[in-house]
């Protein structure tokens, strides 16, 4: 059943992504509406996927790369649906959902999709807490990334004598900067709590709060980048362009911490 639900969620996410991209070309209001409804179906089928795996094997996410990719995707869908309740900006889906689709396609291509024996270190109540906090924070950073990219594009459009078609699709710079700031101010505490709960869990699992494992080190680097952005926003008045660029750099660090460390570096957090 979980395989069917995974395939369904991948199909719905593909449809949602396609419609969000079409919205960049066609201004028909039905297009983003179809995209949102198919995203609801993605959300529901992914929830069903987690429930199915939970009934089969206990912990449904965070025990291997396949489950982590699907869970990251679900967090990103959730963050998008929540943020766009306040900001009626469906076009942000055209910049965020392609990333989400790549995550799900990568999960589909992984050979290890089964439910195996959970390693002793992962058999902890801290696992769902730490993983949920960390991935929800990462999902909000993805939203900040999307709004940052849109900000830079819109700023470039405004500098032209004749703005292109994207100018009329994208929201104002103020709206994009506000969305960026809101995503960072919610995502940063979640990342902070994710690191703290991970440290407490590490003390139980490995006897040390901090081991300078590659995953821990890159998590700290990511935290420092976002801490610097928020500090500069509050104290130095950083807005707009600088914040947009650092949101893009920060999300690159997020992706490397999640994928690059697992694929390129070995350590306590390595898993298949």
Coordinates of C-alpha atoms in Angstrom, one line a residue:
X1 CA 0.0 0.0 0.0
X2 CA 2.8 2.5 0.8
X3 CA 4.2 1.9 -2.7
X4 CA 0.9 2.8 -4.3
X5 CA 0.5 5.9 -2.1
X6 CA 4.1 7.0 -2.9
X7 CA 3.4 6.7 -6.6
X8 CA 0.1 8.6 -6.2
X9 CA 1.8 11.4 -4.3
X10 CA 4.6 11.6 -7.0
X11 CA 1.9 11.8 -9.7
X12 CA -0.1 14.5 -7.9
X13 CA 3.1 16.5 -7.2
X14 CA 4.1 16.3 -10.9
X15 CA 0.6 17.7 -11.8
X16 CA 0.9 20.5 -9.2
X17 CA 4.4 21.5 -10.3
X18 CA 3.3 21.4 -14.0
X19 CA 0.4 23.8 -13.3
X20 CA 2.5 26.1 -11.2
X21 CA 5.0 26.4 -14.1
X22 CA 2.1 26.9 -16.5
X23 CA 0.9 29.8 -14.4
X24 CA 4.1 31.6 -15.3
X25 CA 2.8 31.6 -18.9
X26 CA -1.0 31.5 -18.6
X27 CA -2.8 34.0 -16.4
X28 CA -5.9 32.0 -16.2
X29 CA -6.9 31.8 -12.5
X30 CA -8.1 28.2 -12.9
X31 CA -4.4 27.1 -13.4
X32 CA -3.2 27.9 -9.8
X33 CA -6.5 26.6 -8.4
X34 CA -5.9 23.2 -10.1
X35 CA -2.3 23.3 -8.8
X36 CA -3.4 23.9 -5.2
X37 CA -6.0 21.1 -5.3
X38 CA -3.5 18.6 -6.7
X39 CA -1.1 19.8 -3.9
X40 CA -3.8 18.9 -1.4
X41 CA -4.0 15.5 -2.9
X42 CA -0.2 15.2 -2.7
X43 CA -0.4 16.2 1.0
X44 CA -3.1 13.6 1.7
X45 CA -1.4 10.7 -0.2
X46 CA 1.9 11.4 1.6
X47 CA 0.2 11.3 4.9
X48 CA -1.4 8.0 3.9
X49 CA 2.1 6.8 2.9
X50 CA 3.5 7.6 6.4
X51 CA 0.5 5.9 8.1
X52 CA 0.9 2.8 5.9
X53 CA 4.6 2.5 6.7
X54 CA 3.9 3.1 10.4
X55 CA 1.4 0.3 10.5
X56 CA 3.9 -2.0 8.7
X57 CA 7.1 -1.2 10.5
X58 CA 6.8 1.4 13.3
X59 CA 8.7 4.7 12.6
X60 CA 7.7 5.9 9.1
X61 CA 10.3 8.5 8.5
X62 CA 13.9 9.5 9.2
X63 CA 15.4 6.0 9.3
X64 CA 16.9 6.0 5.8
X65 CA 17.4 8.3 2.8
X66 CA 14.3 7.3 1.0
X67 CA 12.0 8.1 4.0
X68 CA 13.8 11.3 4.7
X69 CA 13.4 12.6 1.1
X70 CA 9.6 11.8 1.2
X71 CA 9.3 13.5 4.6
X72 CA 11.2 16.6 3.4
X73 CA 8.8 16.7 0.5
X74 CA 5.8 16.5 2.8
X75 CA 7.2 19.3 5.0
X76 CA 7.7 21.5 2.0
X77 CA 4.2 20.9 0.8
X78 CA 2.9 21.8 4.3
X79 CA 5.0 24.9 4.6
X80 CA 3.8 26.1 1.1
X81 CA 0.2 25.5 1.9
X82 CA 0.4 27.3 5.2
X83 CA 2.4 30.3 4.0
X84 CA 0.2 30.9 1.0
X85 CA -2.8 31.2 3.2
X86 CA -1.4 34.5 4.4
X87 CA 0.4 35.4 1.2
X88 CA -1.9 34.9 -1.8
X89 CA 1.1 34.3 -4.1
X90 CA 0.6 31.1 -6.0
X91 CA 3.4 31.8 -8.3
X92 CA 5.9 31.0 -5.6
X93 CA 5.0 27.4 -6.3
X94 CA 6.7 27.6 -9.7
X95 CA 10.0 28.3 -7.8
X96 CA 9.6 25.8 -4.9
X97 CA 7.7 22.8 -6.2
X98 CA 10.3 21.9 -8.9
X99 CA 12.7 21.4 -6.0
X100 CA 10.1 19.3 -4.2
X101 CA 9.5 17.2 -7.4
X102 CA 13.3 16.6 -7.6
X103 CA 13.3 15.3 -4.0
X104 CA 10.5 12.9 -4.8
X105 CA 12.0 11.7 -8.1
X106 CA 15.3 11.1 -6.2
X107 CA 13.4 9.1 -3.6
X108 CA 11.8 7.0 -6.4
X109 CA 15.2 6.3 -7.9
X110 CA 16.7 5.0 -4.7
X111 CA 17.1 1.2 -4.6
X112 CA 16.4 0.8 -0.8
X113 CA 12.8 1.5 -0.2
X114 CA 12.0 -1.3 2.1
X115 CA 11.3 -1.2 5.8
X116 CA 14.4 -2.8 7.4
X117 CA 15.6 -3.2 11.0
X118 CA 16.0 0.2 12.6
X119 CA 19.6 0.7 13.9
X120 CA 19.8 0.9 17.8
X121 CA 20.8 4.6 17.7
X122 CA 17.6 5.5 15.9
X123 CA 15.3 3.6 18.2
X124 CA 14.5 6.7 20.3
X125 CA 11.5 8.9 20.9
X126 CA 13.9 11.8 20.0
X127 CA 13.9 10.7 16.4
X128 CA 10.4 12.0 15.3
X129 CA 10.9 15.2 17.4
X130 CA 14.4 16.0 16.0
X131 CA 13.5 15.0 12.4
X132 CA 10.2 17.0 12.3
X133 CA 11.8 20.2 13.7
X134 CA 14.8 20.0 11.4
X135 CA 12.9 19.3 8.2
X136 CA 10.1 21.8 8.9
X137 CA 12.9 24.4 9.4
X138 CA 14.5 23.3 6.1
X139 CA 11.1 23.5 4.3
X140 CA 10.7 27.1 5.5
X141 CA 14.2 27.9 4.3
X142 CA 13.2 26.5 0.9
X143 CA 10.3 29.0 0.9
X144 CA 12.8 31.8 1.8
X145 CA 14.9 30.6 -1.1
X146 CA 12.0 30.7 -3.5
X147 CA 11.0 34.2 -2.4
X148 CA 14.6 35.3 -2.6
X149 CA 15.0 34.1 -6.2
X150 CA 11.7 35.8 -7.2
X151 CA 12.9 39.0 -5.5
X152 CA 16.1 39.1 -7.6
X153 CA 14.2 38.4 -10.8
X154 CA 11.6 41.1 -10.0
X155 CA 14.2 43.6 -9.1
X156 CA 15.9 43.0 -12.5
X157 CA 12.6 43.4 -14.2
X158 CA 12.0 46.7 -12.6
X159 CA 15.4 48.0 -13.7
X160 CA 14.5 47.4 -17.4
X161 CA 12.8 50.1 -19.4
X162 CA 10.4 47.5 -20.7
X163 CA 9.7 44.9 -18.1
X164 CA 9.2 41.3 -19.4
X165 CA 6.2 39.1 -18.9
X166 CA 7.5 37.8 -15.5
X167 CA 7.1 41.3 -14.1
X168 CA 3.3 40.9 -14.3
X169 CA 3.4 37.4 -12.7
X170 CA 5.5 38.2 -9.7
X171 CA 4.4 40.1 -6.6
X172 CA 5.9 43.4 -5.5
X173 CA 9.3 43.5 -3.9
X174 CA 7.8 44.4 -0.5
X175 CA 5.6 41.3 -0.5
X176 CA 8.5 39.1 -1.5
X177 CA 10.8 40.6 1.2
X178 CA 8.1 40.2 3.8
X179 CA 7.6 36.5 2.8
X180 CA 11.3 35.9 2.9
X181 CA 11.5 37.5 6.4
X182 CA 8.5 35.5 7.7
X183 CA 9.9 32.2 6.5
X184 CA 13.3 32.9 8.1
X185 CA 11.9 34.0 11.4
X186 CA 9.9 30.8 11.7
X187 CA 12.4 28.5 10.2
X188 CA 15.4 29.6 12.3
X189 CA 13.8 28.7 15.7
X190 CA 12.8 25.3 14.3
X191 CA 16.4 24.7 13.1
X192 CA 17.7 25.8 16.5
X193 CA 15.4 23.4 18.3
X194 CA 16.3 20.7 15.8
X195 CA 20.0 21.1 16.6
X196 CA 19.3 21.2 20.4
X197 CA 17.1 18.1 20.4
X198 CA 19.7 16.3 18.2
X199 CA 22.4 17.1 20.7
X200 CA 20.3 15.7 23.6
X201 CA 19.6 12.6 21.5
X202 CA 23.3 12.2 20.7
X203 CA 24.1 12.3 24.4
X204 CA 21.8 9.3 24.9
X205 CA 22.8 7.5 21.7
X206 CA 26.6 8.1 21.6
X207 CA 27.5 9.5 25.0
X208 CA 28.3 13.0 23.8
X209 CA 26.3 16.1 23.1
X210 CA 28.5 17.2 20.2
X211 CA 31.1 15.1 18.2
X212 CA 31.9 17.5 15.3
X213 CA 30.5 14.9 13.0
X214 CA 30.2 16.3 9.4
X215 CA 26.4 16.5 9.7
X216 CA 26.7 18.4 13.1
X217 CA 29.4 20.7 11.7
X218 CA 27.4 21.6 8.6
X219 CA 24.3 22.0 10.6
X220 CA 26.2 24.6 12.7
X221 CA 27.5 26.3 9.5
X222 CA 23.9 26.5 8.2
X223 CA 22.7 27.9 11.6
X224 CA 25.4 30.5 11.5
X225 CA 24.5 31.7 8.0
X226 CA 20.8 32.2 9.0
X227 CA 21.7 33.7 12.3
X228 CA 23.9 36.2 10.5
X229 CA 21.1 37.1 8.1
X230 CA 18.5 37.6 10.8
X231 CA 21.0 39.6 13.0
X232 CA 21.9 41.8 10.0
X233 CA 18.2 42.4 9.3
X234 CA 17.5 43.4 12.8
X235 CA 20.6 45.5 13.5
X236 CA 22.0 46.7 10.2
X237 CA 18.7 47.1 8.4
X238 CA 19.4 44.5 5.8
X239 CA 16.4 44.2 3.4
X240 CA 15.7 43.1 -0.1
X241 CA 18.7 42.2 -2.3
X242 CA 21.2 41.2 0.4
X243 CA 18.6 39.1 2.3
X244 CA 17.6 37.4 -0.9
X245 CA 21.1 36.4 -1.8
X246 CA 21.9 35.1 1.7
X247 CA 18.6 33.1 1.7
X248 CA 19.8 31.4 -1.5
X249 CA 23.3 30.8 0.0
X250 CA 21.7 29.5 3.2
X251 CA 19.5 27.0 1.3
X252 CA 22.5 25.7 -0.6
X253 CA 24.0 25.0 2.8
X254 CA 20.8 23.2 3.8
X255 CA 20.9 21.0 0.8
X256 CA 24.6 20.2 1.3
X257 CA 24.0 19.4 5.0
X258 CA 21.1 17.1 4.0
X259 CA 22.3 15.5 0.8
X260 CA 26.0 16.4 0.3
X261 CA 27.1 15.2 3.7
X262 CA 25.3 11.9 3.3
X263 CA 26.6 11.3 -0.2
X264 CA 30.2 12.6 0.1
X265 CA 31.2 12.4 3.7
X266 CA 31.1 9.6 6.3
X267 CA 30.2 10.0 9.9
X268 CA 27.7 9.0 12.6
X269 CA 24.8 10.3 10.6
X270 CA 25.5 8.3 7.4
X271 CA 22.6 6.2 6.3
X272 CA 21.4 4.7 3.0

